[in-house]
Tab-separated table of C-alpha atoms in Angstrom:
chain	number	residue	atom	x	y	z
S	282	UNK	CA	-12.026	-56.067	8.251
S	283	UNK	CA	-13.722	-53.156	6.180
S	284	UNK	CA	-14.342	-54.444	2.378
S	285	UNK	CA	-14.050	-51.047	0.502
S	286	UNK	CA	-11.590	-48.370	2.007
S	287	UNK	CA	-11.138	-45.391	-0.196
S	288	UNK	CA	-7.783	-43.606	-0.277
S	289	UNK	CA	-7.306	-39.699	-0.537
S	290	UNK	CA	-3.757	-38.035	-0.580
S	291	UNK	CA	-1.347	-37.141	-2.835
S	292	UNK	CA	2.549	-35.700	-1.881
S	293	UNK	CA	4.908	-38.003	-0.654
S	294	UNK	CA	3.691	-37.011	3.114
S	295	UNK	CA	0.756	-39.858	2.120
S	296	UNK	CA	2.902	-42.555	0.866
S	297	UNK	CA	3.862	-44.538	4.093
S	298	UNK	CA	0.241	-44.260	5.013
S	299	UNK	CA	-1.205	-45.889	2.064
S	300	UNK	CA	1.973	-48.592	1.344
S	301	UNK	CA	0.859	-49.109	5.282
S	302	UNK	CA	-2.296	-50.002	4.672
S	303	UNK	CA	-1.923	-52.106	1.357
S	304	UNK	CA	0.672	-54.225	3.088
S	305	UNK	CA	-1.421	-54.714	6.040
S	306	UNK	CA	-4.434	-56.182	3.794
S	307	UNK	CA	-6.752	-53.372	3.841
S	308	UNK	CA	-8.747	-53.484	0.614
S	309	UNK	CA	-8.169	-50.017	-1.279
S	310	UNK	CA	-10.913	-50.103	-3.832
S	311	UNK	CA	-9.840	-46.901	-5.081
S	312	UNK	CA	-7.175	-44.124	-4.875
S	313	UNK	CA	-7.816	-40.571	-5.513
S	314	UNK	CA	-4.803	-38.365	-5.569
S	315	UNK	CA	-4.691	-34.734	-7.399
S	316	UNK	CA	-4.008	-34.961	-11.373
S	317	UNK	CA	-0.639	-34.976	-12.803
S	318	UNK	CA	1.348	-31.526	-13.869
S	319	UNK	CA	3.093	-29.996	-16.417
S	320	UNK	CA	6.944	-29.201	-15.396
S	321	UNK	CA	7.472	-25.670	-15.523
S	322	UNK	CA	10.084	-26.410	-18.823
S	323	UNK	CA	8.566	-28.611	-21.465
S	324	UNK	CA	6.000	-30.617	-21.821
S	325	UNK	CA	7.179	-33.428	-19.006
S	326	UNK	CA	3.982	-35.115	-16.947
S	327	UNK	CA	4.690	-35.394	-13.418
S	328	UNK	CA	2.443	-37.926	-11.778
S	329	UNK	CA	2.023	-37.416	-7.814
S	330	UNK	CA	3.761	-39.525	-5.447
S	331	UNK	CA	0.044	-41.245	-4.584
S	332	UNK	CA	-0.128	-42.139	-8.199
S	333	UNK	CA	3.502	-43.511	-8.983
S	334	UNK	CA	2.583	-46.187	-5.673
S	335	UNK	CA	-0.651	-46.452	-6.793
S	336	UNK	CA	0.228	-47.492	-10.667
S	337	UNK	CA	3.008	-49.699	-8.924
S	338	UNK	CA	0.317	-52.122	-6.735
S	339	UNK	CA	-2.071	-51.763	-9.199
S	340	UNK	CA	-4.952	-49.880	-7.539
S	341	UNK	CA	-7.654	-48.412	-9.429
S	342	UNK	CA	-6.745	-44.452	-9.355
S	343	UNK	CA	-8.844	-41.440	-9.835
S	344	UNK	CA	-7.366	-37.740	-10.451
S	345	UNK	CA	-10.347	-35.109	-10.884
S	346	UNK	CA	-9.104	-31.531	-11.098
S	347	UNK	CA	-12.117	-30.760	-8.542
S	348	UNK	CA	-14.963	-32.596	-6.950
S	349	UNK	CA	-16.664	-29.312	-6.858
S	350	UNK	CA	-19.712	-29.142	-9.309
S	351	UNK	CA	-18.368	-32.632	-10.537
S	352	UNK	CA	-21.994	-34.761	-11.313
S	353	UNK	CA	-19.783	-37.813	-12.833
S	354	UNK	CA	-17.453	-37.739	-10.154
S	355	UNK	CA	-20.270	-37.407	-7.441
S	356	UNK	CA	-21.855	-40.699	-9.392
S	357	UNK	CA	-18.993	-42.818	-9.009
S	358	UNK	CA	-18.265	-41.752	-5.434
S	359	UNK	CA	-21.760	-43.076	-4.652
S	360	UNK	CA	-21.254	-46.005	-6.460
S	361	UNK	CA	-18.013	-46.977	-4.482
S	362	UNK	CA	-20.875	-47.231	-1.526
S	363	UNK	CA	-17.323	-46.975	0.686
S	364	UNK	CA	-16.843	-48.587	4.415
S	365	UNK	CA	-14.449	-45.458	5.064
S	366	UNK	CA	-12.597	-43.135	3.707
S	367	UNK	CA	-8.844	-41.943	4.397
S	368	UNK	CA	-7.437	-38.882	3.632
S	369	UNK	CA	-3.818	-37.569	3.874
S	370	UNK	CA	-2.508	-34.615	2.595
S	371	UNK	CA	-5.184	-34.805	-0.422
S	372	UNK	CA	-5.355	-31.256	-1.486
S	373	UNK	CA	-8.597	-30.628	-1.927
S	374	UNK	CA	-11.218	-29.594	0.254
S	375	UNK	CA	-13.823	-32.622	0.156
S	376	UNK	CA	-17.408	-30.843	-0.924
S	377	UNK	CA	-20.148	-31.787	2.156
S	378	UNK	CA	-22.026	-33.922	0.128
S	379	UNK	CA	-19.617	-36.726	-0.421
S	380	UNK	CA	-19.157	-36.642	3.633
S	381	UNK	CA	-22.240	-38.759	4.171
S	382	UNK	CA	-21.243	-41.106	1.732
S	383	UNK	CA	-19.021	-43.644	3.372
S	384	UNK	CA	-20.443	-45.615	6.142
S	385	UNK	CA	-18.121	-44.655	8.985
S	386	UNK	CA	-17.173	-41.052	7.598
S	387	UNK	CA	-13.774	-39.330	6.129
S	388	UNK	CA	-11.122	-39.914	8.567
S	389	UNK	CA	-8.175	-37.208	8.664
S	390	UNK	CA	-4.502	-37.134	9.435
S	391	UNK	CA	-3.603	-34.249	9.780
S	392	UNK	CA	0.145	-33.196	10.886
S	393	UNK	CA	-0.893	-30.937	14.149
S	394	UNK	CA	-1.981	-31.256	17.562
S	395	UNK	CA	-5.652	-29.988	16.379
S	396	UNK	CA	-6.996	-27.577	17.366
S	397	UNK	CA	-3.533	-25.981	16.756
S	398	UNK	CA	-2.644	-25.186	13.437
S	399	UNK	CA	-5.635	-25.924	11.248
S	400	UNK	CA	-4.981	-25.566	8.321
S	401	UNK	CA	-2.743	-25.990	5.006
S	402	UNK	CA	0.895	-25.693	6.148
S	403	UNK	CA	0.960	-27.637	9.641
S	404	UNK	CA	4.599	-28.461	10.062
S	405	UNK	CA	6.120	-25.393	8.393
S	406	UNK	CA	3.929	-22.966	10.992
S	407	UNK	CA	5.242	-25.307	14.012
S	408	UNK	CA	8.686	-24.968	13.073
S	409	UNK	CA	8.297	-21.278	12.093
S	410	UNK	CA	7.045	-20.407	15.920
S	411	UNK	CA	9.646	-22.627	17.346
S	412	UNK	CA	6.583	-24.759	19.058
S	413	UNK	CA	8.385	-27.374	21.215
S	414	UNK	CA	5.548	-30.224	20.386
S	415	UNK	CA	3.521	-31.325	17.301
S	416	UNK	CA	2.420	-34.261	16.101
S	417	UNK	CA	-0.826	-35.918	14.348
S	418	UNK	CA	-4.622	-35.803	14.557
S	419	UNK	CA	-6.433	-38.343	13.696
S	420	UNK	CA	-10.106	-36.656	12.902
S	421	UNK	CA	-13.240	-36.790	11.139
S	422	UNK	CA	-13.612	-34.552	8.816
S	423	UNK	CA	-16.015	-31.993	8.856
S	424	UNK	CA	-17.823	-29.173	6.238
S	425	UNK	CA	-15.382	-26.564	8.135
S	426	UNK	CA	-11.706	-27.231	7.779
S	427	UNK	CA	-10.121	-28.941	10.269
S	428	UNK	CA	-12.489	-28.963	12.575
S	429	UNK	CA	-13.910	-32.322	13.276
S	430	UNK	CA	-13.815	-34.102	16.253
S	431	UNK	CA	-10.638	-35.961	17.053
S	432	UNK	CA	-10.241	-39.490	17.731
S	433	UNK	CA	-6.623	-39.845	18.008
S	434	UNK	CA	-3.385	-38.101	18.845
S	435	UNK	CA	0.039	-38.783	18.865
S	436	UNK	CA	2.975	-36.060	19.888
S	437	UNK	CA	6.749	-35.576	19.410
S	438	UNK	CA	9.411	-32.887	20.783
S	439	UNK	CA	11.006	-30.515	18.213
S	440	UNK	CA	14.263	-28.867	18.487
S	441	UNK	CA	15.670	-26.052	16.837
S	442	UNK	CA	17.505	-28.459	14.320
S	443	UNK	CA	14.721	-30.511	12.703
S	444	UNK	CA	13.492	-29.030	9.581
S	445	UNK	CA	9.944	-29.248	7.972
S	446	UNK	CA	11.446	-33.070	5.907
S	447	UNK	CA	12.006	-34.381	8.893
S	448	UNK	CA	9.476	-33.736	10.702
S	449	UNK	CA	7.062	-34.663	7.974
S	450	UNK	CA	8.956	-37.730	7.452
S	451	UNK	CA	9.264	-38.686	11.185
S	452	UNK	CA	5.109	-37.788	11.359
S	453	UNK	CA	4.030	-39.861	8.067
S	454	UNK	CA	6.041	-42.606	9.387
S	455	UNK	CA	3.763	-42.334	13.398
S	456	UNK	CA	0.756	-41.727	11.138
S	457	UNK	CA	1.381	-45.229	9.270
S	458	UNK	CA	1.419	-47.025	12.428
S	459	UNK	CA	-1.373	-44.970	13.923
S	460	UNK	CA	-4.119	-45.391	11.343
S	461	UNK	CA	-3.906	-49.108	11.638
S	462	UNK	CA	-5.216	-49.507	14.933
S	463	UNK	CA	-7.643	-46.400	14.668
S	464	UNK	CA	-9.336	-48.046	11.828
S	465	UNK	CA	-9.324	-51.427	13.824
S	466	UNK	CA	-11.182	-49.669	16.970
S	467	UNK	CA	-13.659	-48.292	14.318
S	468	UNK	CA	-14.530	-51.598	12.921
S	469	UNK	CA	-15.232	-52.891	15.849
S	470	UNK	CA	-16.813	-49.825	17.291
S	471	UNK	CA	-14.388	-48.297	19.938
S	472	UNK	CA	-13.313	-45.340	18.813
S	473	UNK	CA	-14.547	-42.643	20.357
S	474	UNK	CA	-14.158	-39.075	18.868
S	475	UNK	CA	-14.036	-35.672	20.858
S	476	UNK	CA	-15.072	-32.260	19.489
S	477	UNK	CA	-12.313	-29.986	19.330
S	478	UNK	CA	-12.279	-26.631	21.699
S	479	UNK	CA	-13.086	-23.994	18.735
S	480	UNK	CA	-11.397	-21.565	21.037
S	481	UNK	CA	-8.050	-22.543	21.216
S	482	UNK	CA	-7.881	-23.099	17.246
S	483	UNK	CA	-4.578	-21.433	15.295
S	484	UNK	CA	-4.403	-21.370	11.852
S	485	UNK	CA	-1.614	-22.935	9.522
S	486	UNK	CA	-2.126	-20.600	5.918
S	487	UNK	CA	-0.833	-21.628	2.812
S	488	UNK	CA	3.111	-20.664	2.898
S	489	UNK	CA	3.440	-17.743	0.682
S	490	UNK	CA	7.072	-17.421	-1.235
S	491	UNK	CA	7.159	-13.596	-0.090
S	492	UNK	CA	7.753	-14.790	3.189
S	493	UNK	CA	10.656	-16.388	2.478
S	494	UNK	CA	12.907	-13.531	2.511
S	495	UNK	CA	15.611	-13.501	5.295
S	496	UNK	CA	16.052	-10.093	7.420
S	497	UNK	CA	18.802	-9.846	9.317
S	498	UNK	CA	17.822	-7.596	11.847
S	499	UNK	CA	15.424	-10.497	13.547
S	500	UNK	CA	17.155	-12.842	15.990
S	501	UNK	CA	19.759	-15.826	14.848
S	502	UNK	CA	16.700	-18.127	16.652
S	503	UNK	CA	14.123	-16.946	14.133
S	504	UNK	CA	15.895	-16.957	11.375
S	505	UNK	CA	16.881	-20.354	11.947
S	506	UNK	CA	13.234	-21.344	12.447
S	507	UNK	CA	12.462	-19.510	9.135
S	508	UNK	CA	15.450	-21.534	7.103
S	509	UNK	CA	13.751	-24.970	8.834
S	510	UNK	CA	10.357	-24.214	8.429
S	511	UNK	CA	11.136	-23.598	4.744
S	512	UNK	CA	13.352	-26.426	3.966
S	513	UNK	CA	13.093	-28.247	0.999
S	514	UNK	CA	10.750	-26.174	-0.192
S	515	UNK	CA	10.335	-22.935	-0.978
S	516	UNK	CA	13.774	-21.851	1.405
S	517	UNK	CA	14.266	-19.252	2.837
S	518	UNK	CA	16.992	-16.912	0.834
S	519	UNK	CA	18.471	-13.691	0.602
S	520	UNK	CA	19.038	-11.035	-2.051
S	521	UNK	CA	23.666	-9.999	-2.959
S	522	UNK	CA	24.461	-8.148	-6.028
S	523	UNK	CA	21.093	-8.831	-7.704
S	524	UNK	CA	21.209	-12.668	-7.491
S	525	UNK	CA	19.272	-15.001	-5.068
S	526	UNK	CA	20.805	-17.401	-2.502
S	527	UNK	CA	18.820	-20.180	-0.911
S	528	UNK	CA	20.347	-20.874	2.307
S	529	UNK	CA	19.347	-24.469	3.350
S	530	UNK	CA	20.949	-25.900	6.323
S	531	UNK	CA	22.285	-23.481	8.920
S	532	UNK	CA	22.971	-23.821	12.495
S	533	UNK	CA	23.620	-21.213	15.383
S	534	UNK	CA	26.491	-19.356	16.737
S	535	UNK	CA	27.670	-17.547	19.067
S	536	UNK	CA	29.299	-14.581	17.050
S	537	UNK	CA	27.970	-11.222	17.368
S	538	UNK	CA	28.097	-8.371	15.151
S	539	UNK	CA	26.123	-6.485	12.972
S	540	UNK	CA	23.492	-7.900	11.581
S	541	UNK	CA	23.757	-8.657	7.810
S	542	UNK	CA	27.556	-8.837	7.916
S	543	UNK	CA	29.803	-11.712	7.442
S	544	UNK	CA	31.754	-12.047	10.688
S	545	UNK	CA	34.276	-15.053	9.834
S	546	UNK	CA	35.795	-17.511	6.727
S	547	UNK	CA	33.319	-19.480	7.294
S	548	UNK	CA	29.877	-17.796	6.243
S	549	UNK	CA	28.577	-17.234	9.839
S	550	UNK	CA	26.152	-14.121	9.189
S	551	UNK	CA	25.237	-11.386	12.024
S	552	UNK	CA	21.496	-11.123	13.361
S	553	UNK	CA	20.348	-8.680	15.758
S	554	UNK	CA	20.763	-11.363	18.363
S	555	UNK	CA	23.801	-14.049	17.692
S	556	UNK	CA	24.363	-14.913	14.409
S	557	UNK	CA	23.885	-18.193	11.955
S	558	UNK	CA	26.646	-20.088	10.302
S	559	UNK	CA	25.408	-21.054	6.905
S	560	UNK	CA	26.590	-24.536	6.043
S	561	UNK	CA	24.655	-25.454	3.060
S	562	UNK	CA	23.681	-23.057	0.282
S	563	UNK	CA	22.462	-22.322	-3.543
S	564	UNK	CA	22.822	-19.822	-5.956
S	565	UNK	CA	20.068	-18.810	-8.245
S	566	UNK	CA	20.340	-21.096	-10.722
S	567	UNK	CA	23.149	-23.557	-9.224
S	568	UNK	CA	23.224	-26.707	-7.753
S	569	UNK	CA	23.217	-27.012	-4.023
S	570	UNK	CA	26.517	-26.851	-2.204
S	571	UNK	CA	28.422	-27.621	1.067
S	572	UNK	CA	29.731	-23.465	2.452
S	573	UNK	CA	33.384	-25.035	2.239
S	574	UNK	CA	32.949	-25.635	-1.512
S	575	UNK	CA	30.914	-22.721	-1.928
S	576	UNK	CA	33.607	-20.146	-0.505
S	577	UNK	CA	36.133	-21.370	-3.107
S	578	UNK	CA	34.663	-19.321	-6.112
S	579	UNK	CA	32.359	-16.887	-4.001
S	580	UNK	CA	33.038	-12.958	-4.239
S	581	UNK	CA	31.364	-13.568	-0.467
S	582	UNK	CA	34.093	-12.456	1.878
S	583	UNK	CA	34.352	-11.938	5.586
S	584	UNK	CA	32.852	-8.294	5.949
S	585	UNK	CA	30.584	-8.479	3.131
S	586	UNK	CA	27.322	-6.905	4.089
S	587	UNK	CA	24.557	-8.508	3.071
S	588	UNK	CA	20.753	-6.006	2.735
């Protein structure tokens, strides 16, 4: 078994990964996760997931704002003198000079069938085309992102119901089995790693909060692949009477009408094809709520149009 593994990651994508690996004996010598932030209100700390497991099996934790430019960090890095690396979800692009530090390079999970959907937002771009397969890439990283060759994959089916937690959940939980035996066939040198095919690559960018705006004049199937793809976070929402609602668990129906109007009692909302019945939503600055609770005090009425 490897002596000195270093772990990289940081959201709770990473956590089954790393609890994983400390439970199967691997020897983390050190965890690096991204440093802890300010809430938006107050003055509240809030540690990463990585860290909170990290402090809790007493691992020896690192949180540099960058590794860019960073001579101490570089230093210690070196001084680790590493077996292998793991990184999940870190959030940082590794500089190329730490790559030839570990003995058997910077191994990747990343949450696509590479060469599709390089890139920073994986699951959320899957969901958001209504791709019928993803799954995880086990890879070396590489100076270019996301482009190393791959040693390992592992795919499952989506359907128009699973939304980006549950996919990441249901791929964190595959990628906690899978690393295990990928870092077993690199020990004992059978892994075998293929480039990727450069010309099939898509790109996953960064979700940007201006896309989460509903329209209503798309069709009830996109829109529910845009209220997935952007569930828990940021949701997808929609503008009535100057306030924001989140809408974060819908399904389809078969209702037409026009597209933006309420066609029922029960919050089902026109599209340009079919329509979506809402059935879990949040006002700006509410709690979440269930549409039957919601309708009680709600000036939202069959025939209200929403724009």
């Amino acid at each position: 078994m490897f002596k000195k593994i270093v772990f990289m990651g940081t959201p709770n994508f990473s956590v089954p990964i790393l609890k994983s690996l400390h439970q199967n004996g691997y020897p983390i010598i050190t965890v690096y996760t991204q440093p802890p932030k300010k809430s938006m209100r107050g003055q509240k700390i809030n540690k990463s997931p990585i860290q909170k497991l990290s402090e809790n099996l007493q691992l020896n934790i690192r949180t540099p704002k960058s590794l860019y430019k960073n001579k101490e960090e570089l230093k210690y890095f070196k001084f680790l003198n590493a077996d292998i690396v793991i990184v999940v979800a870190y959030g940082q692009i590794i500089p190329n000079e730490y790559l030839s530090l570990s003995k058997n390079g910077f191994i990747n999970i990343h949450a696509s069938l590479l060469p599709k959907w390089r890139g920073a937002a994986p699951i959320q771009r899957a969901i958001m085309n209504s791709d019928k397969l993803t799954g995880i890439s086990i890879m070396k990283i590489v100076e270019k992102l996301d482009a190393g060759p791959v040693m390992k994959t592992e795919q499952i089916h989506l359907n128009q119901d699973m939304n980006t937690e549950q996919v990441s959940n249901i791929l964190s939980d595959l990628s906690s089995k899978t690393i295990i035996k990928c870092i077993d066939q690199i020990e004992n040198g059978k892994s075998k790693f293929i480039e990727q095919d450069d010309t099939q690559a898509t790109y996953a960018k960064k979700i940007d909060k201006k896309e989460s705006k509903i329209f209503w004049d798309l069709d009830a199937f996109k829109i529910i692949a845009k209220i997935n793809s952007l569930y828990p976070n940021p949701c997808a929402w929609f503008n009535f009477e100057g306030e924001r609602y989140k809408i974060l668990k819908a399904t389809i129906s078969e209702l037409e009408g026009k597209p933006g109007t309420i066609l029922d009692d029960n919050l089902t909302v026109g599209c340009k094809f079919k329509s979506i019945k809402i059935n879990e939503i949040q006002r700006q600055g509410k709690n979440k709520q269930k549409v039957s609770e919601f309708l009680k005090g709600s000036k939202i009425k069959k025939g209200t149009i929403f724009t």
